[in-house]
Amino acid sequence: TAFGSPLLIDSGYYPWYGSPHDMAWTRQTQAHNAVLINGKGQGVWNRAAAGRIVAFTHGADFDYTAGDATAAYREPSLTTDTTSHHLRKDIHAPMELCAYYEGVRRVVRHVVFLRPDAFVILDDVETEAPASVQLMWHAYDAFDIDGSAHRADVVNGDSLARLHFLTPGTCRMSQTDRFPVAPEHDLPNQWHLTADWSAATTRRQLLTVIQVCRVAAESALPEVSRLDEDGIVGVRVGVTTVRFDPEAGARVSA
């Protein structure tokens, strides 16, 4: 949310506990602004499918955190709800949406918040065999996709979020305003953007920058460019530089 308007949202509805839409969409990783591996996400209804915070730094100009979600992608979805006191054996989590069989070795998300209006995100993903990797993003309104610039904008009212995809290689971007399983009530559609990298390698370090501004201030957004340095994943946002060493964390300088 920026300036009081939701921009990138958690998608889906909760028509009722365990409804088909709830189970096949809202509870699944694909419904959130997260990583998919070969189109599949984290285990559902499994307490072992959990993440952990592995780094956190708070500063005057930026905050940095890293979350390790490897276990969440390596654990299976369970066929019934083991987290609720109201176990219902007629409700099932679709196993085909879970990355349990995809040979996941690592899924770590690093996030740097550059005050006041930019996020730099590194998703470090490793699998046993080459796998396609997708980044999902969701909004109430359609994204304006610029494929040649590897960029997408979304606007709500007078607020704008601009997403830059800075990972080398071909990124195929697509969007839809449909759910795979529609909500059981008459509810508005939402928009779903997929940024997809092919199964060319066993490790991807996906670098994304999100800038936020008023629509009228779009032309004043700082320039964003990727840095290419040995062993480092980096980006320059205006006069600020963020360098990630995936084994050691992030460094920010201006």
mmCIF file of C-alpha atoms in Angstrom:
data_model
loop_
_atom_site.group_PDB
_atom_site.id
_atom_site.type_symbol
_atom_site.label_atom_id
_atom_site.label_comp_id
_atom_site.label_asym_id
_atom_site.label_seq_id
_atom_site.Cartn_x
_atom_site.Cartn_y
_atom_site.Cartn_z
ATOM 1 C CA THR A 1 0.000 0.000 0.000
ATOM 2 C CA ALA A 2 1.277 3.478 -0.888
ATOM 3 C CA PHE A 3 -0.417 6.802 -0.157
ATOM 4 C CA GLY A 4 -3.429 4.864 1.115
ATOM 5 C CA SER A 5 -3.921 2.766 -2.072
ATOM 6 C CA PRO A 6 -3.186 -0.988 -2.348
ATOM 7 C CA LEU A 7 -0.780 -1.712 -5.206
ATOM 8 C CA LEU A 8 0.713 -5.223 -4.884
ATOM 9 C CA ILE A 9 -1.774 -7.379 -2.997
ATOM 10 C CA ASP A 10 -2.258 -10.820 -1.503
ATOM 11 C CA SER A 11 -4.665 -12.366 -3.975
ATOM 12 C CA GLY A 12 -7.733 -14.513 -3.526
ATOM 13 C CA TYR A 13 -10.868 -14.710 -1.414
ATOM 14 C CA TYR A 14 -12.105 -16.774 1.503
ATOM 15 C CA PRO A 15 -15.661 -17.741 0.510
ATOM 16 C CA TRP A 16 -15.693 -20.350 3.271
ATOM 17 C CA TYR A 17 -13.245 -22.607 5.059
ATOM 18 C CA GLY A 18 -11.911 -25.165 2.598
ATOM 19 C CA SER A 19 -13.895 -23.995 -0.437
ATOM 20 C CA PRO A 20 -12.420 -25.051 -3.822
ATOM 21 C CA HIS A 21 -11.226 -21.472 -4.481
ATOM 22 C CA ASP A 22 -9.752 -21.250 -0.981
ATOM 23 C CA MET A 23 -7.881 -24.548 -1.392
ATOM 24 C CA ALA A 24 -6.726 -24.276 -5.013
ATOM 25 C CA TRP A 25 -5.855 -20.572 -4.951
ATOM 26 C CA THR A 26 -5.963 -18.453 -1.793
ATOM 27 C CA ARG A 27 -3.893 -20.848 0.356
ATOM 28 C CA GLN A 28 -1.401 -21.568 -2.417
ATOM 29 C CA THR A 29 1.926 -19.815 -3.051
ATOM 30 C CA GLN A 30 0.771 -18.817 -6.546
ATOM 31 C CA ALA A 31 -1.776 -16.441 -4.996
ATOM 32 C CA HIS A 32 0.913 -14.379 -3.281
ATOM 33 C CA ASN A 33 3.830 -12.195 -4.364
ATOM 34 C CA ALA A 34 6.262 -15.077 -4.176
ATOM 35 C CA VAL A 35 8.440 -17.589 -6.036
ATOM 36 C CA LEU A 36 7.259 -20.683 -7.911
ATOM 37 C CA ILE A 37 9.528 -23.498 -9.082
ATOM 38 C CA ASN A 38 8.296 -25.228 -12.233
ATOM 39 C CA GLY A 39 5.005 -23.477 -11.450
ATOM 40 C CA LYS A 40 4.774 -24.970 -7.950
ATOM 41 C CA GLY A 41 5.008 -23.534 -4.464
ATOM 42 C CA GLN A 42 5.127 -24.275 -0.755
ATOM 43 C CA GLY A 43 3.512 -27.125 1.103
ATOM 44 C CA VAL A 44 0.070 -26.452 2.572
ATOM 45 C CA TRP A 45 -1.285 -27.589 5.951
ATOM 46 C CA ASN A 46 2.078 -28.937 7.003
ATOM 47 C CA ARG A 47 3.719 -27.409 10.082
ATOM 48 C CA ALA A 48 7.133 -28.482 8.802
ATOM 49 C CA ALA A 49 6.626 -26.343 5.677
ATOM 50 C CA ALA A 50 7.845 -23.236 7.461
ATOM 51 C CA GLY A 51 10.318 -20.417 6.906
ATOM 52 C CA ARG A 52 12.774 -18.632 9.168
ATOM 53 C CA ILE A 53 14.364 -15.194 9.334
ATOM 54 C CA VAL A 54 18.119 -15.576 8.863
ATOM 55 C CA ALA A 55 19.233 -11.920 8.799
ATOM 56 C CA PHE A 56 17.949 -8.507 9.874
ATOM 57 C CA THR A 57 19.545 -5.067 9.908
ATOM 58 C CA HIS A 58 17.871 -1.764 10.756
ATOM 59 C CA GLY A 59 19.425 1.527 9.694
ATOM 60 C CA ALA A 60 18.559 5.169 9.270
ATOM 61 C CA ASP A 61 18.383 4.961 5.471
ATOM 62 C CA PHE A 62 17.493 1.325 4.872
ATOM 63 C CA ASP A 63 16.336 -1.938 6.417
ATOM 64 C CA TYR A 64 17.506 -5.385 5.342
ATOM 65 C CA THR A 65 16.063 -8.806 6.058
ATOM 66 C CA ALA A 66 16.454 -12.292 4.633
ATOM 67 C CA GLY A 67 14.032 -15.199 4.922
ATOM 68 C CA ASP A 68 14.905 -18.843 4.244
ATOM 69 C CA ALA A 69 11.854 -20.656 2.838
ATOM 70 C CA THR A 70 13.696 -23.795 1.698
ATOM 71 C CA ALA A 71 11.838 -26.117 4.065
ATOM 72 C CA ALA A 72 8.491 -24.682 2.987
ATOM 73 C CA TYR A 73 9.162 -25.729 -0.631
ATOM 74 C CA ARG A 74 10.691 -29.089 0.254
ATOM 75 C CA GLU A 75 7.851 -30.298 2.474
ATOM 76 C CA PRO A 76 4.688 -31.778 0.942
ATOM 77 C CA SER A 77 1.182 -30.473 1.197
ATOM 78 C CA LEU A 78 -0.872 -32.690 3.475
ATOM 79 C CA THR A 79 -4.174 -34.052 2.288
ATOM 80 C CA THR A 80 -6.103 -32.776 5.300
ATOM 81 C CA ASP A 81 -5.825 -29.830 7.664
ATOM 82 C CA THR A 82 -3.498 -30.688 10.570
ATOM 83 C CA THR A 83 -3.292 -27.093 11.835
ATOM 84 C CA SER A 84 -6.941 -26.667 12.749
ATOM 85 C CA HIS A 85 -8.818 -27.943 15.768
ATOM 86 C CA HIS A 86 -11.725 -28.534 13.395
ATOM 87 C CA LEU A 87 -10.243 -31.275 11.219
ATOM 88 C CA ARG A 88 -12.317 -31.980 8.125
ATOM 89 C CA LYS A 89 -11.333 -35.056 6.164
ATOM 90 C CA ASP A 90 -13.348 -33.963 3.121
ATOM 91 C CA ILE A 91 -11.004 -31.023 2.416
ATOM 92 C CA HIS A 92 -7.883 -31.697 0.370
ATOM 93 C CA ALA A 93 -4.829 -29.622 -0.539
ATOM 94 C CA PRO A 94 -3.882 -30.164 -4.213
ATOM 95 C CA MET A 95 -0.473 -31.894 -4.184
ATOM 96 C CA GLU A 96 0.166 -30.941 -7.816
ATOM 97 C CA LEU A 97 0.626 -27.303 -6.706
ATOM 98 C CA CYS A 98 3.463 -28.184 -4.309
ATOM 99 C CA ALA A 99 7.192 -28.197 -5.210
ATOM 100 C CA TYR A 100 7.856 -31.282 -3.057
ATOM 101 C CA TYR A 101 9.042 -33.307 -6.065
ATOM 102 C CA GLU A 102 11.032 -30.517 -7.750
ATOM 103 C CA GLY A 103 14.386 -31.160 -6.050
ATOM 104 C CA VAL A 104 14.538 -27.858 -4.179
ATOM 105 C CA ARG A 105 17.874 -27.113 -2.536
ATOM 106 C CA ARG A 106 17.484 -23.450 -1.631
ATOM 107 C CA VAL A 107 14.889 -20.670 -1.643
ATOM 108 C CA VAL A 108 16.050 -17.540 0.187
ATOM 109 C CA ARG A 109 14.560 -14.060 -0.271
ATOM 110 C CA HIS A 110 16.680 -11.006 0.589
ATOM 111 C CA VAL A 111 14.859 -7.670 0.859
ATOM 112 C CA VAL A 112 16.356 -4.189 1.233
ATOM 113 C CA PHE A 113 13.933 -1.323 1.884
ATOM 114 C CA LEU A 114 15.534 1.907 0.685
ATOM 115 C CA ARG A 115 13.719 4.698 2.445
ATOM 116 C CA PRO A 116 11.365 6.139 1.493
ATOM 117 C CA ASP A 117 10.189 4.524 -1.718
ATOM 118 C CA ALA A 118 12.125 1.548 -3.102
ATOM 119 C CA PHE A 119 12.539 -2.158 -2.400
ATOM 120 C CA VAL A 120 15.402 -4.268 -3.745
ATOM 121 C CA ILE A 121 14.652 -8.005 -3.696
ATOM 122 C CA LEU A 122 16.980 -10.909 -4.407
ATOM 123 C CA ASP A 123 15.408 -14.370 -4.669
ATOM 124 C CA ASP A 124 18.144 -17.001 -4.483
ATOM 125 C CA VAL A 125 16.726 -20.278 -5.848
ATOM 126 C CA GLU A 126 18.604 -23.551 -6.350
ATOM 127 C CA THR A 127 17.337 -26.942 -7.515
ATOM 128 C CA GLU A 128 18.916 -30.346 -8.156
ATOM 129 C CA ALA A 129 18.107 -30.200 -11.873
ATOM 130 C CA PRO A 130 17.485 -27.185 -14.134
ATOM 131 C CA ALA A 131 14.070 -25.742 -13.331
ATOM 132 C CA SER A 132 11.951 -22.866 -14.534
ATOM 133 C CA VAL A 133 11.367 -20.174 -11.926
ATOM 134 C CA GLN A 134 8.436 -17.786 -11.760
ATOM 135 C CA LEU A 135 7.816 -14.619 -9.788
ATOM 136 C CA MET A 136 4.144 -13.923 -9.081
ATOM 137 C CA TRP A 137 2.727 -10.429 -8.526
ATOM 138 C CA HIS A 138 -0.911 -9.480 -7.945
ATOM 139 C CA ALA A 139 -2.965 -6.286 -8.116
ATOM 140 C CA TYR A 140 -6.531 -5.039 -8.310
ATOM 141 C CA ASP A 141 -5.904 -3.497 -11.732
ATOM 142 C CA ALA A 142 -4.029 -4.559 -14.881
ATOM 143 C CA PHE A 143 -0.267 -4.209 -15.125
ATOM 144 C CA ASP A 144 1.257 -2.105 -17.895
ATOM 145 C CA ILE A 145 3.973 -4.458 -19.191
ATOM 146 C CA ASP A 146 7.024 -3.224 -21.078
ATOM 147 C CA GLY A 147 8.694 -6.431 -22.213
ATOM 148 C CA SER A 148 11.654 -4.759 -23.923
ATOM 149 C CA ALA A 149 12.530 -2.877 -20.725
ATOM 150 C CA HIS A 150 11.768 -5.885 -18.481
ATOM 151 C CA ARG A 151 9.436 -3.661 -16.509
ATOM 152 C CA ALA A 152 5.820 -3.560 -15.337
ATOM 153 C CA ASP A 153 3.780 -0.741 -13.778
ATOM 154 C CA VAL A 154 0.586 -0.963 -11.782
ATOM 155 C CA VAL A 155 -1.549 2.028 -10.803
ATOM 156 C CA ASN A 156 -4.270 2.441 -8.205
ATOM 157 C CA GLY A 157 -5.769 5.923 -7.973
ATOM 158 C CA ASP A 158 -2.828 8.327 -8.042
ATOM 159 C CA SER A 159 -0.342 5.752 -6.694
ATOM 160 C CA LEU A 160 2.079 3.787 -8.887
ATOM 161 C CA ALA A 161 4.400 0.819 -8.345
ATOM 162 C CA ARG A 162 7.086 0.113 -10.943
ATOM 163 C CA LEU A 163 8.680 -3.344 -11.031
ATOM 164 C CA HIS A 164 12.082 -3.799 -12.676
ATOM 165 C CA PHE A 165 13.190 -7.375 -13.470
ATOM 166 C CA LEU A 166 16.987 -7.286 -13.683
ATOM 167 C CA THR A 167 17.854 -10.986 -13.933
ATOM 168 C CA PRO A 168 19.962 -11.957 -16.982
ATOM 169 C CA GLY A 169 18.283 -14.155 -19.564
ATOM 170 C CA THR A 170 14.908 -14.091 -21.238
ATOM 171 C CA CYS A 171 12.033 -13.157 -18.962
ATOM 172 C CA ARG A 172 8.579 -13.905 -20.322
ATOM 173 C CA MET A 173 5.918 -11.715 -18.720
ATOM 174 C CA SER A 174 2.219 -12.459 -18.932
ATOM 175 C CA GLN A 175 -0.904 -11.524 -16.993
ATOM 176 C CA THR A 176 -4.492 -12.585 -16.564
ATOM 177 C CA ASP A 177 -7.494 -11.333 -14.619
ATOM 178 C CA ARG A 178 -8.891 -14.844 -14.107
ATOM 179 C CA PHE A 179 -8.547 -17.334 -11.269
ATOM 180 C CA PRO A 180 -7.806 -21.014 -12.037
ATOM 181 C CA VAL A 181 -10.716 -21.790 -9.712
ATOM 182 C CA ALA A 182 -13.258 -18.986 -9.485
ATOM 183 C CA PRO A 183 -14.524 -17.784 -6.097
ATOM 184 C CA GLU A 184 -17.799 -19.369 -5.064
ATOM 185 C CA HIS A 185 -19.457 -15.955 -4.712
ATOM 186 C CA ASP A 186 -19.759 -13.152 -7.268
ATOM 187 C CA LEU A 187 -16.523 -11.333 -6.414
ATOM 188 C CA PRO A 188 -14.334 -9.030 -8.534
ATOM 189 C CA ASN A 189 -11.515 -10.479 -10.579
ATOM 190 C CA GLN A 190 -7.946 -9.552 -9.705
ATOM 191 C CA TRP A 191 -4.862 -9.301 -11.928
ATOM 192 C CA HIS A 192 -1.989 -11.770 -11.794
ATOM 193 C CA LEU A 193 1.418 -11.074 -13.363
ATOM 194 C CA THR A 194 3.863 -13.927 -13.997
ATOM 195 C CA ALA A 195 7.535 -13.255 -14.721
ATOM 196 C CA ASP A 196 8.956 -16.538 -15.988
ATOM 197 C CA TRP A 197 12.561 -17.679 -16.533
ATOM 198 C CA SER A 198 13.112 -20.940 -18.433
ATOM 199 C CA ALA A 199 14.671 -24.135 -17.080
ATOM 200 C CA ALA A 200 18.223 -23.301 -18.209
ATOM 201 C CA THR A 201 20.150 -23.659 -14.952
ATOM 202 C CA THR A 202 20.008 -25.144 -11.461
ATOM 203 C CA ARG A 203 20.491 -21.776 -9.739
ATOM 204 C CA ARG A 204 18.749 -18.465 -10.304
ATOM 205 C CA GLN A 205 19.402 -15.220 -8.457
ATOM 206 C CA LEU A 206 16.366 -13.148 -9.371
ATOM 207 C CA LEU A 207 16.890 -9.426 -8.850
ATOM 208 C CA THR A 208 13.807 -7.216 -8.646
ATOM 209 C CA VAL A 209 13.471 -3.526 -7.801
ATOM 210 C CA ILE A 210 10.103 -2.020 -6.857
ATOM 211 C CA GLN A 211 9.741 1.767 -6.878
ATOM 212 C CA VAL A 212 6.684 3.575 -5.564
ATOM 213 C CA CYS A 213 5.525 7.119 -6.281
ATOM 214 C CA ARG A 214 2.576 9.329 -7.106
ATOM 215 C CA VAL A 215 1.550 8.999 -10.739
ATOM 216 C CA ALA A 216 2.359 12.651 -11.319
ATOM 217 C CA ALA A 217 5.923 12.080 -10.060
ATOM 218 C CA GLU A 218 6.658 9.088 -12.321
ATOM 219 C CA SER A 219 9.150 11.029 -14.464
ATOM 220 C CA ALA A 220 11.210 11.845 -11.363
ATOM 221 C CA LEU A 221 11.829 8.209 -10.369
ATOM 222 C CA PRO A 222 15.565 7.508 -9.968
ATOM 223 C CA GLU A 223 17.227 5.436 -12.694
ATOM 224 C CA VAL A 224 17.659 1.729 -11.931
ATOM 225 C CA SER A 225 20.535 -0.335 -13.352
ATOM 226 C CA ARG A 226 22.092 -3.713 -12.602
ATOM 227 C CA LEU A 227 25.712 -3.987 -11.460
ATOM 228 C CA ASP A 228 27.892 -6.788 -12.810
ATOM 229 C CA GLU A 229 30.679 -7.708 -10.404
ATOM 230 C CA ASP A 230 32.285 -11.092 -9.777
ATOM 231 C CA GLY A 231 30.515 -12.966 -6.990
ATOM 232 C CA ILE A 232 28.137 -10.074 -6.308
ATOM 233 C CA VAL A 233 24.546 -9.404 -7.330
ATOM 234 C CA GLY A 234 24.073 -5.662 -7.305
ATOM 235 C CA VAL A 235 21.908 -2.768 -8.401
ATOM 236 C CA ARG A 236 22.113 1.016 -8.473
ATOM 237 C CA VAL A 237 18.962 2.983 -7.631
ATOM 238 C CA GLY A 238 19.715 6.631 -8.250
ATOM 239 C CA VAL A 239 22.819 7.394 -6.178
ATOM 240 C CA THR A 240 22.376 4.382 -3.903
ATOM 241 C CA THR A 241 24.072 1.047 -4.524
ATOM 242 C CA VAL A 242 22.939 -2.295 -3.104
ATOM 243 C CA ARG A 243 25.290 -5.271 -3.318
ATOM 244 C CA PHE A 244 24.241 -8.776 -2.321
ATOM 245 C CA ASP A 245 26.660 -11.503 -1.427
ATOM 246 C CA PRO A 246 24.122 -14.361 -1.235
ATOM 247 C CA GLU A 247 26.275 -16.137 1.362
ATOM 248 C CA ALA A 248 26.916 -13.096 3.549
ATOM 249 C CA GLY A 249 24.008 -10.644 3.162
ATOM 250 C CA ALA A 250 23.669 -7.149 1.719
ATOM 251 C CA ARG A 251 25.707 -3.946 1.660
ATOM 252 C CA VAL A 252 24.179 -0.541 0.940
ATOM 253 C CA SER A 253 26.151 2.565 0.010
ATOM 254 C CA ALA A 254 25.419 6.008 -1.388
#
